[in-house]
């Protein structure tokens, strides 16, 4: 067996290795450098470019922002922070604390932070061999660069998937003058975040912006020309002209390389609220993890803000004798969809009774989801007033009166409302779901 310097490394000279340089990985590496300045850190990532805002990729595809605005982090002068780009982790040897890279190299670690994020899902119908060009997942900067090069001569856009990524992408393309079809298999956009009613103002808004929304639909086939360039997609029985198909149906944790690591439980990378895995030297954060709390509940808050806060916590926890726990698992998400504000407080409308407040016609919609009298989630569409205090009440588990969702509700102190300068008129109040 050839001599391997990594194996003989003393633990104190081994670095903290971070596998994955997305929002979670970079924040973990920086937090680790800040809290433990004497410890070297190495970030390993499959891609050649890291440190960019994934949520801005649609604008980048369209040339609305340049590469320099896309990056939230660039390598600096820190001699103890090393990068290994274009390098994939293939497997882990926990006994010897080694990472095996796909190119055959090994890297020793003292502590390991796993932040490999998600892999985009692309249905097999979109990968037809006869049609090799024109289909792109919406996930990485490399794909976004390919879309940017492809677009000038291919302006008929179809986006598959009406979740947050698909909706945001459709809005950007439509606003830039591209004929845009948005295909969603459920009956309304953002089905994992919003109830049917809450999605109505968004659906209206998208149509007004020129997006051709096809709900209850999917892509059944694609076909291209002789060169293999995409030309048409079959949407629920009807062929539509399409030379650029952007796939945004979601992602799945990128954890295949952990299969023999002993860290997966039921196929998931499960961590405690401290972001510690079953191995005390291995932490994990971001879109790849499932967090299990002491009561047995599982949380998968796969959002950009969560990737950042989990990354920071994982980096700060790696050498703590008593690691701190994540305080908030919510999928809080604030968006402005071309002038229509939206705050998702978390939870799923179909799992709990919803208490809602609407305007008529549906220009805005506010609802919260409850378990007994506690708030476990909600959504504010069009009128997001009081989002901060509502989220606070949800996080603190306070008992909440039913009308709290009303803009200007008395459950908040006068000072709060004065501070938030709320002046909204309630048109219609309606309670649905059981009140037990
Ligand atoms: C277009 C778009 C828009 C979005 N908009 C929003 C939004 O508005 N709000 C919001 O909350 N969320 C949004 N998201 C989701 C958000 O970007 C993710 O939740 C977040 O990026 C997750 O961060 P992460 O660090 O866990 O994973 P990722 O960002 O996926 O980073 C993981 C990194 O690990 C690397 N990696 C994977 N496997 C390996 C391996 N074996 N070896 C080495 N490296 C590896 C990958 O190359 C990648 O760089 C959006 C996503 C997209 C694609």
XYZ file of C-alpha atoms and ligand atoms in Angstrom:
489
model
C 0.000 0.000 0.000
C 1.501 3.427 -0.938
C 2.402 5.778 1.922
C -0.366 8.264 2.584
C 0.645 11.396 4.496
C -2.980 11.992 5.527
C -3.152 8.798 7.557
C -0.151 9.697 9.708
C -1.334 13.261 10.378
C -1.669 14.184 14.042
C -5.266 15.079 14.965
C -4.239 18.628 15.923
C -2.838 19.297 12.449
C -5.797 17.839 10.594
C -8.241 20.441 9.276
C -11.953 20.771 9.760
C -13.245 19.682 6.357
C -16.508 21.083 5.002
C -18.025 18.963 2.230
C -20.079 21.361 0.097
C -19.538 25.073 -0.507
C -23.126 26.360 -0.747
C -24.791 28.742 1.717
C -24.564 26.178 4.543
C -20.992 25.066 3.833
C -19.437 28.497 3.439
C -21.174 29.846 6.541
C -20.018 26.780 8.462
C -16.420 27.286 7.321
C -16.426 30.999 8.183
C -18.034 30.402 11.586
C -15.468 27.747 12.352
C -12.613 30.091 11.424
C -14.147 32.814 13.607
C -14.783 30.695 16.701
C -11.642 28.547 16.494
C -9.053 30.784 14.783
C -6.199 28.322 15.306
C -8.017 25.529 13.390
C -7.430 25.145 9.643
C -10.512 24.624 7.488
C -10.794 23.102 4.002
C -13.908 23.418 1.819
C -14.350 20.664 -0.793
C -16.871 21.202 -3.594
C -17.774 19.454 -6.825
C -18.250 22.750 -8.632
C -15.571 25.107 -9.918
C -17.352 28.199 -8.571
C -18.836 28.552 -5.080
C -20.183 31.331 -2.874
C -23.026 32.524 -5.110
C -26.670 33.362 -4.373
C -28.732 30.511 -5.780
C -31.957 32.562 -5.474
C -30.532 35.064 -8.008
C -29.797 32.483 -10.723
C -32.915 33.288 -12.821
C -31.872 36.969 -13.015
C -28.331 35.860 -13.899
C -29.611 33.583 -16.709
C -31.325 36.604 -18.241
C -28.282 38.861 -17.919
C -30.166 41.093 -15.458
C -27.283 40.821 -13.011
C -23.607 40.247 -13.655
C -21.426 37.576 -12.144
C -19.784 39.964 -9.654
C -23.197 40.726 -8.066
C -24.044 37.051 -7.857
C -21.404 36.179 -5.272
C -21.872 36.640 -1.524
C -18.384 35.340 -0.822
C -15.029 35.261 -2.561
C -11.852 33.587 -1.269
C -9.791 36.114 0.698
C -6.372 36.166 2.260
C -7.001 33.704 5.122
C -4.057 31.245 4.970
C -5.937 28.738 7.148
C -8.960 28.530 4.847
C -8.231 26.230 1.886
C -10.425 25.351 -1.103
C -10.572 22.103 -3.048
C -12.852 22.871 -5.988
C -13.810 20.568 -8.838
C -13.431 17.717 -6.306
C -16.259 15.408 -5.220
C -16.339 13.465 -1.996
C -16.923 9.821 -2.966
C -17.037 8.209 0.488
C -16.065 8.594 4.134
C -13.873 6.398 6.318
C -15.028 7.471 9.786
C -12.763 5.100 11.656
C -9.623 6.761 10.252
C -11.322 10.133 9.727
C -10.590 10.233 6.007
C -12.533 11.491 3.020
C -12.058 9.689 -0.281
C -12.401 11.971 -3.271
C -13.616 10.789 -6.667
C -10.204 11.423 -8.237
C -8.706 8.814 -5.876
C -7.162 11.259 -3.416
C -7.773 11.099 0.345
C -8.179 13.999 2.750
C -7.782 13.632 6.514
C -10.124 15.535 8.794
C -10.312 16.271 12.478
C -13.944 17.357 12.328
C -16.244 17.033 9.319
C -19.197 19.233 8.356
C -21.442 17.782 5.666
C -23.266 20.415 3.588
C -23.839 18.781 0.184
C -27.274 20.362 -0.385
C -29.713 18.973 -2.928
C -29.591 17.413 -6.392
C -32.186 18.710 -8.865
C -34.883 16.227 -9.850
C -35.240 15.838 -13.616
C -37.991 13.464 -14.784
C -36.967 10.868 -17.349
C -39.356 12.350 -19.936
C -37.094 15.422 -20.033
C -33.938 13.468 -20.802
C -34.935 11.970 -24.156
C -31.891 10.879 -26.162
C -33.364 12.313 -29.377
C -33.418 15.747 -27.820
C -30.127 16.599 -26.161
C -30.122 20.397 -26.183
C -32.499 22.836 -24.574
C -33.321 21.133 -21.247
C -31.776 22.653 -18.120
C -32.294 22.077 -14.400
C -32.592 25.304 -12.396
C -30.054 24.748 -9.636
C -26.374 25.469 -10.332
C -24.357 28.356 -11.701
C -22.893 26.040 -14.361
C -26.415 25.324 -15.672
C -27.361 28.999 -15.410
C -24.325 29.921 -17.530
C -25.420 27.332 -20.130
C -28.961 28.823 -20.166
C -27.515 32.310 -20.574
C -25.567 31.199 -23.671
C -28.563 29.267 -25.066
C -31.286 31.894 -24.621
C -30.613 34.481 -27.348
C -31.651 32.059 -30.111
C -34.252 30.092 -28.088
C -36.956 32.333 -26.694
C -39.938 30.014 -26.165
C -39.709 29.047 -22.523
C -41.482 26.297 -20.588
C -40.858 25.950 -16.874
C -41.743 22.637 -15.286
C -42.704 23.002 -11.617
C -44.808 25.729 -9.989
C -43.002 25.783 -6.648
C -41.089 28.800 -5.419
C -38.161 28.325 -7.806
C -40.462 27.786 -10.817
C -42.693 30.765 -9.996
C -39.755 33.119 -9.458
C -38.133 31.923 -12.685
C -41.372 32.287 -14.684
C -41.872 35.853 -13.450
C -38.345 36.882 -14.423
C -38.621 35.382 -17.916
C -42.055 36.814 -18.592
C -41.010 40.281 -17.405
C -38.083 40.072 -19.826
C -40.444 39.513 -22.747
C -40.048 35.747 -23.222
C -43.236 33.793 -24.005
C -43.393 31.702 -20.809
C -45.467 28.661 -19.904
C -45.487 27.458 -16.289
C -46.550 23.820 -15.827
C -47.736 22.651 -12.385
C -49.168 19.212 -11.665
C -51.283 20.373 -8.699
C -54.308 22.674 -8.967
C -52.469 25.882 -8.016
C -48.949 27.330 -7.874
C -46.838 26.938 -4.697
C -48.835 23.865 -3.605
C -46.346 22.916 -0.889
C -46.483 26.353 0.701
C -49.985 27.715 0.199
C -53.611 26.669 0.292
C -55.651 26.989 -2.896
C -57.182 30.299 -1.752
C -53.870 31.760 -0.665
C -52.460 31.003 -4.118
C -55.319 32.817 -5.928
C -53.819 36.338 -5.750
C -50.508 34.882 -6.939
C -52.103 33.038 -9.848
C -53.933 36.232 -10.874
C -50.753 38.229 -10.584
C -48.742 35.759 -12.699
C -51.402 35.808 -15.441
C -51.384 39.618 -15.411
C -47.631 39.504 -15.877
C -48.131 37.371 -18.983
C -47.240 33.931 -17.612
C -49.285 31.164 -19.251
C -50.005 28.958 -16.215
C -51.095 25.370 -16.831
C -52.193 23.799 -13.546
C -53.293 20.166 -13.123
C -50.828 19.525 -15.955
C -47.515 17.882 -16.625
C -45.061 17.348 -19.459
C -45.697 13.997 -21.107
C -43.171 14.113 -23.928
C -40.659 16.332 -25.671
C -39.414 16.387 -29.247
C -36.579 18.060 -31.082
C -35.243 18.671 -34.569
C -32.629 16.611 -36.449
C -29.777 18.272 -34.589
C -31.335 17.250 -31.287
C -32.433 20.799 -30.348
C -35.674 20.934 -28.354
C -38.655 22.180 -30.367
C -41.890 21.154 -28.609
C -43.224 19.819 -25.329
C -46.426 17.811 -24.845
C -48.351 19.387 -21.969
C -51.275 17.217 -20.884
C -52.109 16.100 -24.426
C -51.330 19.367 -26.216
C -48.060 20.126 -28.053
C -46.624 23.566 -27.292
C -43.709 25.317 -29.004
C -40.743 25.259 -26.653
C -37.027 25.545 -27.300
C -35.918 26.070 -23.683
C -37.249 23.784 -20.954
C -36.284 24.781 -17.423
C -36.855 22.064 -14.858
C -37.727 23.284 -11.355
C -39.620 20.433 -9.714
C -37.438 20.389 -6.620
C -34.395 18.614 -5.322
C -33.489 15.618 -3.235
C -30.688 15.488 -0.626
C -27.320 14.822 -2.295
C -26.311 12.061 0.115
C -25.548 9.069 -2.142
C -21.858 9.287 -1.202
C -22.802 8.630 2.444
C -24.433 5.269 1.768
C -21.691 3.181 3.370
C -20.867 5.777 6.053
C -23.305 4.494 8.669
C -24.605 8.070 9.057
C -27.908 7.598 7.221
C -31.065 6.499 9.018
C -33.855 5.257 6.781
C -32.068 6.853 3.820
C -31.905 10.286 5.477
C -29.053 12.277 6.974
C -30.607 12.750 10.401
C -29.098 15.242 12.841
C -29.954 16.435 16.333
C -30.967 20.092 16.816
C -27.260 20.702 17.540
C -26.644 19.571 13.933
C -24.556 16.677 15.227
C -24.855 13.353 13.418
C -24.582 10.008 15.208
C -20.785 10.548 15.047
C -19.623 13.261 17.485
C -16.941 14.383 14.991
C -19.384 14.838 12.107
C -21.930 17.665 11.798
C -24.297 18.438 8.932
C -26.360 21.408 7.737
C -28.594 22.737 4.968
C -30.782 21.127 2.307
C -29.245 17.675 2.880
C -30.386 17.211 6.479
C -33.420 16.085 8.410
C -33.492 17.449 11.963
C -34.997 15.206 14.636
C -36.061 16.861 17.883
C -36.298 15.116 21.286
C -40.048 14.607 20.877
C -39.355 12.498 17.746
C -40.639 15.157 15.321
C -38.682 15.625 12.094
C -38.042 18.938 10.338
C -36.803 19.573 6.808
C -36.636 23.359 6.615
C -34.809 23.490 3.299
C -34.547 27.222 2.691
C -31.784 29.750 2.080
C -32.132 31.434 5.534
C -32.060 28.014 7.236
C -28.939 26.959 5.281
C -27.203 30.092 6.575
C -28.245 29.762 10.214
C -27.598 26.017 10.299
C -24.196 26.492 8.646
C -23.206 29.119 11.200
C -24.315 26.923 14.079
C -22.583 23.792 12.771
C -19.316 25.734 12.336
C -19.543 27.173 15.846
C -20.464 23.820 17.394
C -17.699 21.588 16.023
C -15.388 21.963 19.041
C -17.934 22.921 21.696
C -18.088 20.485 24.595
C -21.795 21.320 24.914
C -22.987 22.169 21.389
C -25.885 24.648 21.188
C -29.221 23.695 19.631
C -30.916 25.371 16.688
C -33.731 27.484 18.138
C -35.992 27.722 15.112
C -36.935 25.121 12.506
C -39.464 27.218 10.624
C -39.491 27.560 6.859
C -39.960 31.315 7.145
C -39.572 32.786 3.697
C -40.189 36.321 2.481
C -40.497 37.095 -1.205
C -41.515 39.894 -3.459
C -42.946 38.366 -6.624
C -42.721 41.297 -9.028
C -44.543 43.659 -6.661
C -46.670 41.085 -4.830
C -45.283 40.529 -1.322
C -45.452 37.058 0.174
C -44.406 35.755 3.586
C -44.564 32.026 4.254
C -44.463 31.421 8.009
C -44.094 27.663 7.532
C -46.299 24.627 8.079
C -48.638 23.091 5.528
C -52.217 24.220 5.060
C -53.489 20.697 4.437
C -52.145 19.365 7.746
C -53.799 21.749 10.182
C -56.968 23.819 10.517
C -56.532 27.198 8.869
C -57.881 30.514 10.064
C -58.005 32.983 7.246
C -58.701 36.565 6.364
C -59.238 37.585 2.769
C -59.996 40.580 0.620
C -62.718 40.384 -1.963
C -61.801 40.350 -4.880
C -58.769 38.270 -3.909
C -55.957 40.799 -3.968
C -54.560 39.518 -0.716
C -54.973 36.556 1.594
C -53.766 35.891 5.125
C -54.018 32.605 6.946
C -52.458 30.810 9.863
C -52.415 27.101 10.608
C -53.163 25.884 14.060
C -52.841 22.895 16.262
C -55.198 23.422 19.189
C -54.698 27.149 19.883
C -51.054 27.314 18.877
C -49.860 28.715 15.611
C -47.788 26.211 13.626
C -47.488 28.060 10.348
C -49.204 30.419 7.996
C -48.987 32.527 4.890
C -49.478 36.204 4.145
C -50.030 37.025 0.495
C -50.361 40.573 -0.826
C -50.665 42.103 2.656
C -47.746 41.039 4.809
C -48.309 43.472 7.666
C -47.419 42.101 11.086
C -45.343 39.239 9.669
C -42.603 39.797 12.252
C -44.828 39.732 15.366
C -46.804 36.787 13.964
C -43.632 34.810 13.426
C -42.514 35.711 16.940
C -45.781 34.416 18.411
C -45.437 31.233 16.432
C -41.833 30.709 17.582
C -42.702 31.315 21.250
C -45.669 28.912 21.099
C -48.128 31.445 22.518
C -51.850 30.745 22.556
C -53.291 32.869 19.820
C -56.741 34.417 19.412
C -58.471 33.538 16.160
C -58.614 37.028 14.750
C -54.893 37.680 15.073
C -54.512 37.283 11.327
C -56.677 40.395 10.759
C -54.533 43.298 9.665
C -54.371 45.561 12.742
C -55.467 42.783 15.129
C -55.769 43.816 18.770
C -53.567 40.920 19.895
C -50.604 43.146 19.116
C -49.922 46.162 21.264
C -50.785 49.586 19.932
C -47.117 50.420 19.875
C -46.399 47.452 17.654
C -48.993 48.572 15.139
C -47.914 52.185 15.330
C -44.385 51.026 14.725
C -45.473 48.954 11.745
C -47.700 51.805 10.500
C -50.591 49.493 9.645
C -53.613 51.023 7.979
C -55.563 48.285 6.224
C -59.271 47.686 5.819
C -60.734 44.272 6.487
C -63.302 43.381 3.848
C -64.323 39.904 4.818
C -63.638 37.639 7.738
C -64.050 33.923 7.481
C -62.998 30.999 9.649
C -62.598 27.512 8.306
C -61.334 24.293 9.818
C -62.417 22.844 13.161
C -62.184 25.028 16.233
C -61.581 22.389 18.858
C -33.143 29.201 -8.538
C -33.309 28.999 -7.053
C -33.973 29.957 -6.316
C -34.141 29.791 -4.957
N -34.790 30.749 -4.258
C -34.923 30.634 -2.921
C -35.533 31.661 -2.163
O -35.971 32.661 -2.697
N -35.649 31.483 -0.824
C -35.162 30.381 -0.202
O -35.262 30.269 1.020
N -34.561 29.376 -0.888
C -34.418 29.487 -2.227
N -33.794 28.504 -2.935
C -33.290 27.331 -2.198
C -31.925 27.648 -1.579
O -31.072 28.106 -2.598
C -31.380 26.407 -0.881
O -32.233 26.105 0.217
C -29.938 26.618 -0.385
O -29.094 26.965 -1.456
C -29.411 25.357 0.302
O -28.070 25.576 0.649
P -27.082 24.359 0.937
O -25.753 24.977 1.245
O -27.669 23.424 1.908
O -26.983 23.536 -0.422
P -26.475 23.943 -1.863
O -26.656 25.403 -2.093
O -27.108 22.995 -2.797
O -24.892 23.665 -1.818
C -24.379 22.365 -1.719
C -22.981 22.329 -2.310
O -22.424 21.035 -2.067
C -21.718 20.593 -3.202
N -21.660 19.124 -3.172
C -22.690 18.247 -3.282
N -22.233 16.971 -3.184
C -20.897 17.052 -3.021
C -19.871 16.069 -2.873
N -20.125 14.746 -2.890
N -18.593 16.510 -2.753
C -18.321 17.831 -2.746
N -19.247 18.804 -2.875
C -20.518 18.411 -3.006
C -22.543 21.137 -4.364
O -21.765 21.250 -5.525
C -22.983 22.515 -3.822
O -22.068 23.521 -4.159
C -33.621 28.638 -4.304
C -32.952 27.666 -5.056
C -32.780 27.838 -6.420
C -32.056 26.799 -7.199
